[in-house]
Amino acid sequence: MTDAPTADGDHGPRDDHPRRDPSTLAVHAGASAHDGSALSPPVFQTSTFRFDSAEHGAGMCSSVAPGELYTRWGNPTTKVLERAYAELEGGEAALAFASGMAAGVTAVMAMVRGGDHVVAANCLYAGMTELFDRVLAPLGVETTFVDPGEPGAFEAAVRDNTKLLYVETPANPTLAITDLATVAALGRARGVFTIADNTWASPCNTRPIELGIDAVVQSATKYLNGHSDVIAGAVVGKQTWIDQVWPYLKIFGGCPSPHDSWLVLRGLRTMPLRVERQNASALTIARFLAAHPSVDLVHYPGLPDHPGHAIARRQMKGFGGMLAFEVAGGFEAGKRVLEALRLATHAVSLGGIETLAVHAASTTHAPLTPEERARGGIGEGLIRVSIGLEGPEDLIADFDQALAAL
Ligand code: PLP
């Protein structure tokens, strides 16, 4: 976080971190932010730090994101994680948060005021849709929701008072794909800030900042940590923007605990290996489901008939570990399939080592009204699956026996 912006103001990797194999990057990300000979950074499990003098205290309290003042303001273990987040996304700087929602809400609240307008994708993680519809609308921030797959939809919705374009790709839970380079170009042309939630792709599959997007939001709970044992979030962008967001982190208070920062650091070391396996298994299982007579529709950007396939091929290195499917007979039939699964676990969340499956309309997207779900194309029977690290043949056998329950 303390690194200077690159000389040309470019978002690309810093000069001392040339582009590398993602596995190399993940193993070493953040190393420059901690001293000493310990390979694993120490956990600074402290809420506060001693001042050397009154002047030292005054200096710390007037600085931006000090690392050793008070853990809500910054923490040395969390600084290592923030450096790692920035390097993994190819951005200049990052902030770590206690959850993906804390990251997304803080980033958005730093960008908008009453009277401003936002253009957002119509299919997002439900908490972010709730932020725009339930929190920001009463504060006088109007949001226009657009179909991210419709060419020209974002451009048509931009107004003179639009301050933010907010997208998520692949989208939760429909896997709709947004063309990030087009959104970024629109933002630059109209002077509108762009944020992409990169949770579902992970930085192993998509690097939105390299495509011109101004900032990335991550639920690090998912692929970055990868072990279903921590809630965490990140924002990544230019140093000047991160410095603007930090006061909101300090005021809203969504900092991570130092121990959670350390756990995410440990988890992200293996992310490229995990994601490579999840990409391959998800494609295999998506193909199996697409050929199954009881499955009506499979949503997976790696399938050639997915509406976002061509864009996904351009902007994703792998098609990700998330898929969704719909069975004939809608919700009631979907419920029978979920309850018949033996290996895949019926639970919310995603991006971990275990395969998880949920019915989106009654769980992850239940906080939305039926109209909000319909606006985002979230079918009432849609089953969302996060593919884990189990053997793909074992998972196929499990889905096969569960579908036989129909
Ligand atoms: N963004 C996306 C795309 C998500 O899927 C989620 C959670 O599922 C979030 C944000 C929120 O993250 P968290 O649960 O870490 O607050």
Tab-separated table of C-alpha atoms and ligand atoms in Angstrom:
chain	number	residue	atom	x	y	z
A	1	MET	CA	0.000	0.000	0.000
A	2	THR	CA	2.925	2.313	0.553
A	3	ASP	CA	4.368	1.768	-2.930
A	4	ALA	CA	4.401	4.735	-5.249
A	5	PRO	CA	2.254	4.616	-8.386
A	6	THR	CA	4.117	3.391	-11.456
A	7	ALA	CA	5.803	6.232	-13.324
A	8	ASP	CA	3.449	6.228	-16.289
A	9	GLY	CA	0.361	5.957	-14.111
A	10	ASP	CA	-0.320	2.567	-15.674
A	11	HIS	CA	-2.163	-0.076	-13.623
A	12	GLY	CA	0.159	-2.859	-14.786
A	13	PRO	CA	2.378	-4.951	-12.534
A	14	ARG	CA	5.107	-2.967	-10.767
A	15	ASP	CA	8.523	-2.952	-12.394
A	16	ASP	CA	10.012	-5.108	-9.663
A	17	HIS	CA	7.173	-7.619	-10.143
A	18	PRO	CA	7.264	-8.409	-13.852
A	19	ARG	CA	4.441	-10.573	-15.158
A	20	ARG	CA	5.064	-14.144	-14.054
A	21	ASP	CA	3.395	-17.492	-14.000
A	22	PRO	CA	0.382	-17.058	-11.665
A	23	SER	CA	1.701	-19.851	-9.410
A	24	THR	CA	5.009	-18.031	-8.942
A	25	LEU	CA	3.146	-14.826	-8.238
A	26	ALA	CA	0.856	-16.478	-5.679
A	27	VAL	CA	3.722	-18.125	-3.812
A	28	HIS	CA	5.643	-14.847	-3.453
A	29	ALA	CA	2.890	-12.195	-3.489
A	30	GLY	CA	3.250	-9.688	-0.667
A	31	ALA	CA	6.818	-10.688	0.198
A	32	SER	CA	8.077	-7.142	-0.347
A	33	ALA	CA	5.773	-5.912	2.448
A	34	HIS	CA	7.388	-7.872	5.258
A	35	ASP	CA	10.877	-7.799	6.722
A	36	GLY	CA	12.793	-10.412	8.608
A	37	SER	CA	13.778	-13.955	7.838
A	38	ALA	CA	10.486	-15.722	8.633
A	39	LEU	CA	9.018	-17.231	5.459
A	40	SER	CA	5.520	-16.908	6.826
A	41	PRO	CA	4.801	-13.349	7.978
A	42	PRO	CA	4.227	-12.919	11.720
A	43	VAL	CA	0.650	-12.442	12.916
A	44	PHE	CA	0.542	-9.042	14.635
A	45	GLN	CA	-2.393	-10.020	16.823
A	46	THR	CA	-2.735	-6.623	18.441
A	47	SER	CA	-5.356	-3.908	18.391
A	48	THR	CA	-2.919	-1.045	19.036
A	49	PHE	CA	0.751	0.021	18.769
A	50	ARG	CA	2.992	1.994	21.143
A	51	PHE	CA	4.078	5.535	20.156
A	52	ASP	CA	7.711	6.524	20.701
A	53	SER	CA	6.786	10.161	21.464
A	54	ALA	CA	3.917	12.648	21.276
A	55	GLU	CA	5.251	13.789	17.883
A	56	HIS	CA	5.314	10.219	16.636
A	57	GLY	CA	1.673	9.754	17.724
A	58	ALA	CA	0.591	13.013	16.087
A	59	GLY	CA	2.415	12.094	12.869
A	60	MET	CA	0.841	8.641	12.735
A	61	CYS	CA	-2.654	9.987	13.410
A	62	SER	CA	-2.427	12.449	10.537
A	63	SER	CA	-1.150	9.917	7.982
A	64	VAL	CA	-3.104	7.855	5.458
A	65	ALA	CA	-3.334	4.123	6.202
A	66	PRO	CA	-0.546	3.931	8.791
A	67	GLY	CA	0.603	0.372	9.372
A	68	GLU	CA	1.276	0.557	13.125
A	69	LEU	CA	-1.204	2.823	14.880
A	70	TYR	CA	-4.455	0.935	15.488
A	71	THR	CA	-5.521	-2.198	13.623
A	72	ARG	CA	-8.693	-0.635	12.173
A	73	TRP	CA	-6.361	1.887	10.478
A	74	GLY	CA	-3.793	-0.721	9.395
A	75	ASN	CA	-1.788	-3.700	10.622
A	76	PRO	CA	1.560	-5.155	9.483
A	77	THR	CA	0.101	-8.619	8.744
A	78	THR	CA	-2.763	-7.048	6.839
A	79	LYS	CA	-0.275	-4.876	4.900
A	80	VAL	CA	1.374	-8.043	3.572
A	81	LEU	CA	-2.032	-9.319	2.473
A	82	GLU	CA	-2.845	-5.971	0.836
A	83	ARG	CA	0.415	-6.081	-1.126
A	84	ALA	CA	-0.452	-9.640	-2.198
A	85	TYR	CA	-3.961	-8.629	-3.298
A	86	ALA	CA	-2.518	-5.789	-5.404
A	87	GLU	CA	0.081	-8.002	-7.057
A	88	LEU	CA	-2.385	-10.806	-7.812
A	89	GLU	CA	-4.822	-8.410	-9.507
A	90	GLY	CA	-2.061	-6.460	-11.268
A	91	GLY	CA	-3.018	-3.210	-9.522
A	92	GLU	CA	-0.965	-0.566	-7.757
A	93	ALA	CA	-2.417	-0.878	-4.272
A	94	ALA	CA	-5.103	-2.640	-2.250
A	95	LEU	CA	-7.086	-2.543	0.960
A	96	ALA	CA	-8.104	-5.634	2.912
A	97	PHE	CA	-11.568	-5.933	4.469
A	98	ALA	CA	-13.425	-8.185	6.877
A	99	SER	CA	-15.731	-9.417	4.085
A	100	GLY	CA	-16.445	-9.077	0.393
A	101	MET	CA	-19.508	-7.000	1.289
A	102	ALA	CA	-17.418	-4.631	3.442
A	103	ALA	CA	-15.082	-4.238	0.454
A	104	GLY	CA	-17.862	-3.653	-2.105
A	105	VAL	CA	-19.933	-1.310	0.057
A	106	THR	CA	-16.916	0.749	1.133
A	107	ALA	CA	-15.648	1.082	-2.455
A	108	VAL	CA	-19.078	2.179	-3.733
A	109	MET	CA	-19.778	4.553	-0.832
A	110	ALA	CA	-16.444	6.256	-1.516
A	111	MET	CA	-17.613	7.042	-5.063
A	112	VAL	CA	-21.196	8.317	-4.838
A	113	ARG	CA	-23.163	11.180	-3.222
A	114	GLY	CA	-26.877	12.046	-3.183
A	115	GLY	CA	-27.913	13.130	-6.682
A	116	ASP	CA	-25.424	10.813	-8.409
A	117	HIS	CA	-26.351	8.023	-10.776
A	118	VAL	CA	-24.921	4.497	-11.044
A	119	VAL	CA	-25.177	2.003	-13.887
A	120	ALA	CA	-24.948	-1.553	-12.579
A	121	ALA	CA	-25.336	-4.990	-14.099
A	122	ASN	CA	-28.798	-6.433	-13.437
A	123	CYS	CA	-27.331	-9.653	-12.056
A	124	LEU	CA	-25.006	-9.242	-9.082
A	125	TYR	CA	-24.360	-10.850	-5.735
A	126	ALA	CA	-27.659	-10.169	-3.923
A	127	GLY	CA	-26.022	-8.046	-1.205
A	128	MET	CA	-24.777	-5.564	-3.794
A	129	THR	CA	-28.200	-5.375	-5.474
A	130	GLU	CA	-29.615	-4.679	-1.999
A	131	LEU	CA	-27.019	-1.920	-1.486
A	132	PHE	CA	-28.111	-0.153	-4.680
A	133	ASP	CA	-31.876	-0.735	-4.235
A	134	ARG	CA	-32.349	-0.492	-0.448
A	135	VAL	CA	-29.503	1.670	0.893
A	136	LEU	CA	-28.406	4.030	-1.863
A	137	ALA	CA	-31.790	4.723	-3.481
A	138	PRO	CA	-33.218	6.266	-0.245
A	139	LEU	CA	-30.035	8.372	0.003
A	140	GLY	CA	-30.762	9.850	-3.440
A	141	VAL	CA	-28.379	7.724	-5.503
A	142	GLU	CA	-30.291	6.286	-8.434
A	143	THR	CA	-29.156	3.059	-10.105
A	144	THR	CA	-30.049	1.890	-13.600
A	145	PHE	CA	-29.690	-1.880	-13.930
A	146	VAL	CA	-28.773	-3.157	-17.372
A	147	ASP	CA	-28.393	-6.542	-19.017
A	148	PRO	CA	-24.606	-6.970	-19.154
A	149	GLY	CA	-24.885	-9.284	-22.153
A	150	GLU	CA	-26.727	-6.735	-24.301
A	151	PRO	CA	-24.333	-4.778	-26.531
A	152	GLY	CA	-24.612	-1.043	-25.935
A	153	ALA	CA	-26.726	-1.392	-22.773
A	154	PHE	CA	-24.228	0.332	-20.471
A	155	GLU	CA	-23.620	3.152	-22.934
A	156	ALA	CA	-27.337	3.803	-23.388
A	157	ALA	CA	-27.818	4.089	-19.606
A	158	VAL	CA	-24.981	6.558	-18.874
A	159	ARG	CA	-26.145	10.082	-18.007
A	160	ASP	CA	-24.358	13.348	-17.217
A	161	ASN	CA	-24.543	12.577	-13.479
A	162	THR	CA	-23.361	8.940	-13.753
A	163	LYS	CA	-20.432	8.443	-11.391
A	164	LEU	CA	-19.984	4.685	-11.394
A	165	LEU	CA	-20.263	1.618	-13.630
A	166	TYR	CA	-20.464	-1.503	-11.435
A	167	VAL	CA	-20.213	-5.014	-12.893
A	168	GLU	CA	-19.551	-8.581	-11.823
A	169	THR	CA	-18.307	-11.246	-14.242
A	170	PRO	CA	-19.138	-14.095	-14.376
A	171	ALA	CA	-22.232	-12.915	-12.496
A	172	ASN	CA	-23.677	-14.570	-9.406
A	173	PRO	CA	-25.688	-16.774	-9.966
A	174	THR	CA	-26.437	-16.796	-13.728
A	175	LEU	CA	-22.823	-16.632	-14.983
A	176	ALA	CA	-23.732	-13.756	-17.297
A	177	ILE	CA	-20.538	-12.377	-18.843
A	178	THR	CA	-19.730	-8.662	-19.044
A	179	ASP	CA	-17.307	-7.415	-21.701
A	180	LEU	CA	-14.842	-5.705	-19.375
A	181	ALA	CA	-12.768	-3.967	-22.063
A	182	THR	CA	-15.911	-2.351	-23.532
A	183	VAL	CA	-17.134	-1.181	-20.114
A	184	ALA	CA	-13.659	0.163	-19.308
A	185	ALA	CA	-13.488	2.062	-22.616
A	186	LEU	CA	-16.934	3.542	-21.985
A	187	GLY	CA	-15.904	4.630	-18.492
A	188	ARG	CA	-12.771	6.316	-19.831
A	189	ALA	CA	-14.654	8.024	-22.673
A	190	ARG	CA	-17.373	9.389	-20.361
A	191	GLY	CA	-15.204	10.049	-17.288
A	192	VAL	CA	-17.072	7.459	-15.214
A	193	PHE	CA	-15.282	5.267	-12.657
A	194	THR	CA	-15.505	1.501	-13.271
A	195	ILE	CA	-15.517	-1.274	-10.653
A	196	ALA	CA	-15.593	-5.014	-11.396
A	197	ASP	CA	-16.335	-7.684	-8.811
A	198	ASN	CA	-13.806	-10.351	-9.804
A	199	THR	CA	-14.813	-12.904	-7.168
A	200	TRP	CA	-16.186	-15.605	-9.454
A	201	ALA	CA	-13.366	-15.475	-11.987
A	202	SER	CA	-10.545	-14.994	-9.449
A	203	PRO	CA	-7.417	-13.172	-10.600
A	204	CYS	CA	-6.167	-16.500	-12.010
A	205	ASN	CA	-8.831	-16.400	-14.722
A	206	THR	CA	-9.457	-12.665	-15.276
A	207	ARG	CA	-7.476	-9.524	-14.470
A	208	PRO	CA	-9.973	-6.679	-14.998
A	209	ILE	CA	-7.417	-3.942	-14.279
A	210	GLU	CA	-5.319	-5.124	-17.213
A	211	LEU	CA	-8.441	-4.743	-19.372
A	212	GLY	CA	-8.745	-1.098	-18.308
A	213	ILE	CA	-11.191	-1.385	-15.379
A	214	ASP	CA	-10.352	1.165	-12.654
A	215	ALA	CA	-10.833	-1.022	-9.587
A	216	VAL	CA	-11.532	-4.581	-8.534
A	217	VAL	CA	-13.619	-5.833	-5.629
A	218	GLN	CA	-13.107	-9.356	-4.324
A	219	SER	CA	-14.821	-11.570	-1.801
A	220	ALA	CA	-11.572	-13.161	-0.618
A	221	THR	CA	-13.811	-15.582	1.286
A	222	LYS	CA	-13.998	-17.499	-1.995
A	223	TYR	CA	-11.117	-18.470	-4.337
A	224	LEU	CA	-8.418	-16.308	-2.740
A	225	ASN	CA	-8.713	-17.974	0.660
A	226	GLY	CA	-10.157	-21.130	-0.822
A	227	HIS	CA	-10.745	-23.207	2.304
A	228	SER	CA	-14.234	-22.158	3.493
A	229	ASP	CA	-12.859	-21.017	6.838
A	230	VAL	CA	-12.528	-17.204	6.606
A	231	ILE	CA	-14.742	-14.266	5.586
A	232	ALA	CA	-12.618	-11.569	3.879
A	233	GLY	CA	-12.616	-8.983	1.096
A	234	ALA	CA	-10.360	-6.778	-1.006
A	235	VAL	CA	-10.381	-3.685	-3.165
A	236	VAL	CA	-7.563	-3.056	-5.637
A	237	GLY	CA	-6.845	0.009	-7.757
A	238	LYS	CA	-4.541	2.950	-8.252
A	239	GLN	CA	-2.703	4.212	-5.190
A	240	THR	CA	-4.437	7.619	-5.405
A	241	TRP	CA	-7.877	5.951	-5.426
A	242	ILE	CA	-6.982	3.558	-2.598
A	243	ASP	CA	-5.927	6.589	-0.541
A	244	GLN	CA	-9.416	8.034	-1.138
A	245	VAL	CA	-11.139	4.794	-0.107
A	246	TRP	CA	-9.068	4.250	3.057
A	247	PRO	CA	-10.901	6.945	5.149
A	248	TYR	CA	-14.165	5.082	4.431
A	249	LEU	CA	-12.603	1.827	5.604
A	250	LYS	CA	-11.496	3.616	8.766
A	251	ILE	CA	-14.953	5.156	9.321
A	252	PHE	CA	-17.090	2.103	8.394
A	253	GLY	CA	-14.651	-0.095	10.309
A	254	GLY	CA	-14.639	-3.160	8.079
A	255	CYS	CA	-11.002	-4.131	8.724
A	256	PRO	CA	-10.005	-7.805	8.888
A	257	SER	CA	-8.562	-9.406	12.008
A	258	PRO	CA	-4.789	-9.924	11.738
A	259	HIS	CA	-5.243	-13.672	12.119
A	260	ASP	CA	-7.748	-13.770	9.260
A	261	SER	CA	-5.299	-11.770	7.126
A	262	TRP	CA	-2.688	-14.425	7.807
A	263	LEU	CA	-5.125	-17.239	6.986
A	264	VAL	CA	-6.015	-15.644	3.640
A	265	LEU	CA	-2.302	-15.226	2.876
A	266	ARG	CA	-1.778	-18.913	3.563
A	267	GLY	CA	-4.786	-19.863	1.455
A	268	LEU	CA	-3.914	-17.764	-1.573
A	269	ARG	CA	-0.514	-19.410	-2.014
A	270	THR	CA	-2.226	-22.412	-3.632
A	271	MET	CA	-4.964	-20.535	-5.506
A	272	PRO	CA	-3.575	-21.059	-9.042
A	273	LEU	CA	-3.312	-24.820	-8.491
A	274	ARG	CA	-6.805	-24.987	-7.040
A	275	VAL	CA	-8.341	-22.815	-9.747
A	276	GLU	CA	-6.656	-24.749	-12.563
A	277	ARG	CA	-8.213	-27.960	-11.232
A	278	GLN	CA	-11.582	-26.274	-10.636
A	279	ASN	CA	-11.597	-24.853	-14.199
A	280	ALA	CA	-10.979	-28.316	-15.656
A	281	SER	CA	-13.477	-30.136	-13.427
A	282	ALA	CA	-16.226	-27.531	-13.951
A	283	LEU	CA	-15.901	-27.829	-17.739
A	284	THR	CA	-16.111	-31.634	-17.524
A	285	ILE	CA	-19.160	-31.501	-15.251
A	286	ALA	CA	-20.854	-28.768	-17.304
A	287	ARG	CA	-20.513	-30.997	-20.390
A	288	PHE	CA	-21.920	-33.967	-18.481
A	289	LEU	CA	-24.905	-31.952	-17.262
A	290	ALA	CA	-25.538	-30.436	-20.707
A	291	ALA	CA	-25.830	-33.963	-22.151
A	292	HIS	CA	-28.122	-35.238	-19.353
A	293	PRO	CA	-31.757	-35.759	-20.414
A	294	SER	CA	-33.161	-34.383	-17.108
A	295	VAL	CA	-31.230	-31.093	-17.371
A	296	ASP	CA	-32.969	-28.290	-19.256
A	297	LEU	CA	-30.203	-25.702	-19.278
A	298	VAL	CA	-26.577	-25.401	-18.137
A	299	HIS	CA	-25.059	-21.979	-17.477
A	300	TYR	CA	-21.285	-22.217	-17.951
A	301	PRO	CA	-19.249	-19.729	-20.003
A	302	GLY	CA	-16.990	-22.544	-21.226
A	303	LEU	CA	-19.837	-24.132	-23.205
A	304	PRO	CA	-19.976	-22.863	-26.813
A	305	ASP	CA	-23.733	-22.177	-26.582
A	306	HIS	CA	-23.369	-19.880	-23.533
A	307	PRO	CA	-24.300	-16.340	-24.707
A	308	GLY	CA	-21.092	-14.910	-23.211
A	309	HIS	CA	-18.781	-17.636	-24.544
A	310	ALA	CA	-16.973	-15.500	-27.158
A	311	ILE	CA	-16.283	-12.698	-24.661
A	312	ALA	CA	-15.276	-15.213	-21.970
A	313	ARG	CA	-12.768	-16.753	-24.392
A	314	ARG	CA	-11.226	-13.308	-24.847
A	315	GLN	CA	-11.072	-12.162	-21.244
A	316	MET	CA	-10.800	-15.378	-19.193
A	317	LYS	CA	-7.793	-17.657	-18.973
A	318	GLY	CA	-10.018	-20.483	-17.731
A	319	PHE	CA	-13.827	-20.492	-17.522
A	320	GLY	CA	-13.937	-20.835	-13.741
A	321	GLY	CA	-15.170	-23.306	-11.175
A	322	MET	CA	-18.762	-22.050	-10.970
A	323	LEU	CA	-21.701	-23.354	-12.969
A	324	ALA	CA	-25.477	-23.389	-12.692
A	325	PHE	CA	-28.154	-25.618	-14.135
A	326	GLU	CA	-31.912	-25.883	-14.363
A	327	VAL	CA	-33.890	-29.111	-14.362
A	328	ALA	CA	-37.249	-29.823	-15.931
A	329	GLY	CA	-39.887	-29.373	-13.227
A	330	GLY	CA	-38.427	-26.143	-11.776
A	331	PHE	CA	-37.878	-25.569	-8.065
A	332	GLU	CA	-39.625	-28.706	-6.774
A	333	ALA	CA	-37.548	-30.942	-9.021
A	334	GLY	CA	-34.386	-28.937	-8.228
A	335	LYS	CA	-35.027	-29.432	-4.498
A	336	ARG	CA	-35.179	-33.201	-5.009
A	337	VAL	CA	-31.841	-33.146	-6.827
A	338	LEU	CA	-30.179	-31.043	-4.118
A	339	GLU	CA	-31.456	-33.258	-1.334
A	340	ALA	CA	-30.283	-36.384	-3.174
A	341	LEU	CA	-26.655	-35.182	-3.526
A	342	ARG	CA	-24.304	-37.257	-1.367
A	343	LEU	CA	-20.829	-35.903	-2.151
A	344	ALA	CA	-21.575	-32.299	-3.110
A	345	THR	CA	-22.615	-30.383	0.021
A	346	HIS	CA	-25.863	-28.443	0.115
A	347	ALA	CA	-24.545	-25.082	1.382
A	348	VAL	CA	-24.096	-21.435	0.377
A	349	SER	CA	-20.706	-19.892	-0.501
A	350	LEU	CA	-18.239	-20.931	-3.165
A	351	GLY	CA	-14.619	-21.076	-4.223
A	352	GLY	CA	-13.524	-23.544	-1.555
A	353	ILE	CA	-12.029	-26.998	-1.793
A	354	GLU	CA	-15.417	-28.715	-1.328
A	355	THR	CA	-18.116	-28.856	-3.990
A	356	LEU	CA	-21.165	-26.881	-2.805
A	357	ALA	CA	-24.617	-26.645	-4.375
A	358	VAL	CA	-27.588	-24.378	-3.597
A	359	HIS	CA	-30.943	-23.336	-4.961
A	360	ALA	CA	-30.303	-19.640	-5.671
A	361	ALA	CA	-33.861	-18.251	-5.471
A	362	SER	CA	-34.513	-19.627	-1.963
A	363	THR	CA	-31.029	-19.121	-0.478
A	364	THR	CA	-28.335	-16.791	-1.853
A	365	HIS	CA	-30.802	-14.621	-3.783
A	366	ALA	CA	-33.770	-14.975	-1.399
A	367	PRO	CA	-33.288	-11.398	-0.071
A	368	LEU	CA	-34.326	-10.113	-3.512
A	369	THR	CA	-37.930	-9.680	-4.590
A	370	PRO	CA	-39.214	-11.959	-7.376
A	371	GLU	CA	-39.114	-8.867	-9.632
A	372	GLU	CA	-35.456	-8.209	-8.789
A	373	ARG	CA	-34.623	-11.851	-9.534
A	374	ALA	CA	-36.557	-11.723	-12.804
A	375	ARG	CA	-34.723	-8.488	-13.747
A	376	GLY	CA	-31.431	-10.389	-13.409
A	377	GLY	CA	-32.669	-13.464	-15.270
A	378	ILE	CA	-32.396	-15.633	-12.133
A	379	GLY	CA	-34.647	-18.590	-12.860
A	380	GLU	CA	-36.708	-19.852	-9.899
A	381	GLY	CA	-35.339	-23.373	-10.487
A	382	LEU	CA	-31.662	-22.459	-10.905
A	383	ILE	CA	-29.168	-24.619	-8.976
A	384	ARG	CA	-25.769	-23.027	-8.436
A	385	VAL	CA	-22.715	-25.242	-8.067
A	386	SER	CA	-19.213	-24.383	-6.880
A	387	ILE	CA	-16.898	-27.145	-8.051
A	388	GLY	CA	-14.303	-28.191	-5.499
A	389	LEU	CA	-11.214	-30.358	-5.635
A	390	GLU	CA	-12.864	-33.777	-5.487
A	391	GLY	CA	-12.222	-36.125	-8.404
A	392	PRO	CA	-14.446	-35.061	-11.339
A	393	GLU	CA	-15.566	-38.661	-11.935
A	394	ASP	CA	-16.793	-38.905	-8.325
A	395	LEU	CA	-18.704	-35.643	-8.744
A	396	ILE	CA	-20.260	-36.817	-12.007
A	397	ALA	CA	-21.366	-40.042	-10.309
A	398	ASP	CA	-22.943	-37.972	-7.518
A	399	PHE	CA	-24.842	-35.649	-9.891
A	400	ASP	CA	-25.869	-38.673	-11.956
A	401	GLN	CA	-27.379	-40.509	-8.969
A	402	ALA	CA	-29.038	-37.272	-7.713
A	403	LEU	CA	-30.600	-36.591	-11.118
A	404	ALA	CA	-31.915	-40.152	-11.100
A	405	ALA	CA	-34.108	-38.999	-8.144
A	406	LEU	CA	-36.210	-37.229	-10.770
B	1	PLP	N1	-19.395	-10.731	-4.440
B	1	PLP	C1	-19.712	-11.932	-4.920
B	1	PLP	C2	-19.667	-12.155	-6.396
B	1	PLP	C3	-20.105	-12.963	-4.060
B	1	PLP	O1	-20.424	-14.160	-4.591
B	1	PLP	C4	-20.161	-12.707	-2.673
B	1	PLP	C5	-20.615	-13.747	-1.736
B	1	PLP	O2	-21.072	-14.812	-2.126
B	1	PLP	C6	-19.837	-11.427	-2.219
B	1	PLP	C7	-19.440	-10.471	-3.119
B	1	PLP	C8	-19.888	-11.099	-0.764
B	1	PLP	O3	-18.772	-11.619	-0.122
B	1	PLP	P1	-18.711	-11.934	1.447
B	1	PLP	O4	-19.654	-13.032	1.717
B	1	PLP	O5	-17.268	-12.273	1.654
B	1	PLP	O6	-19.099	-10.673	2.161
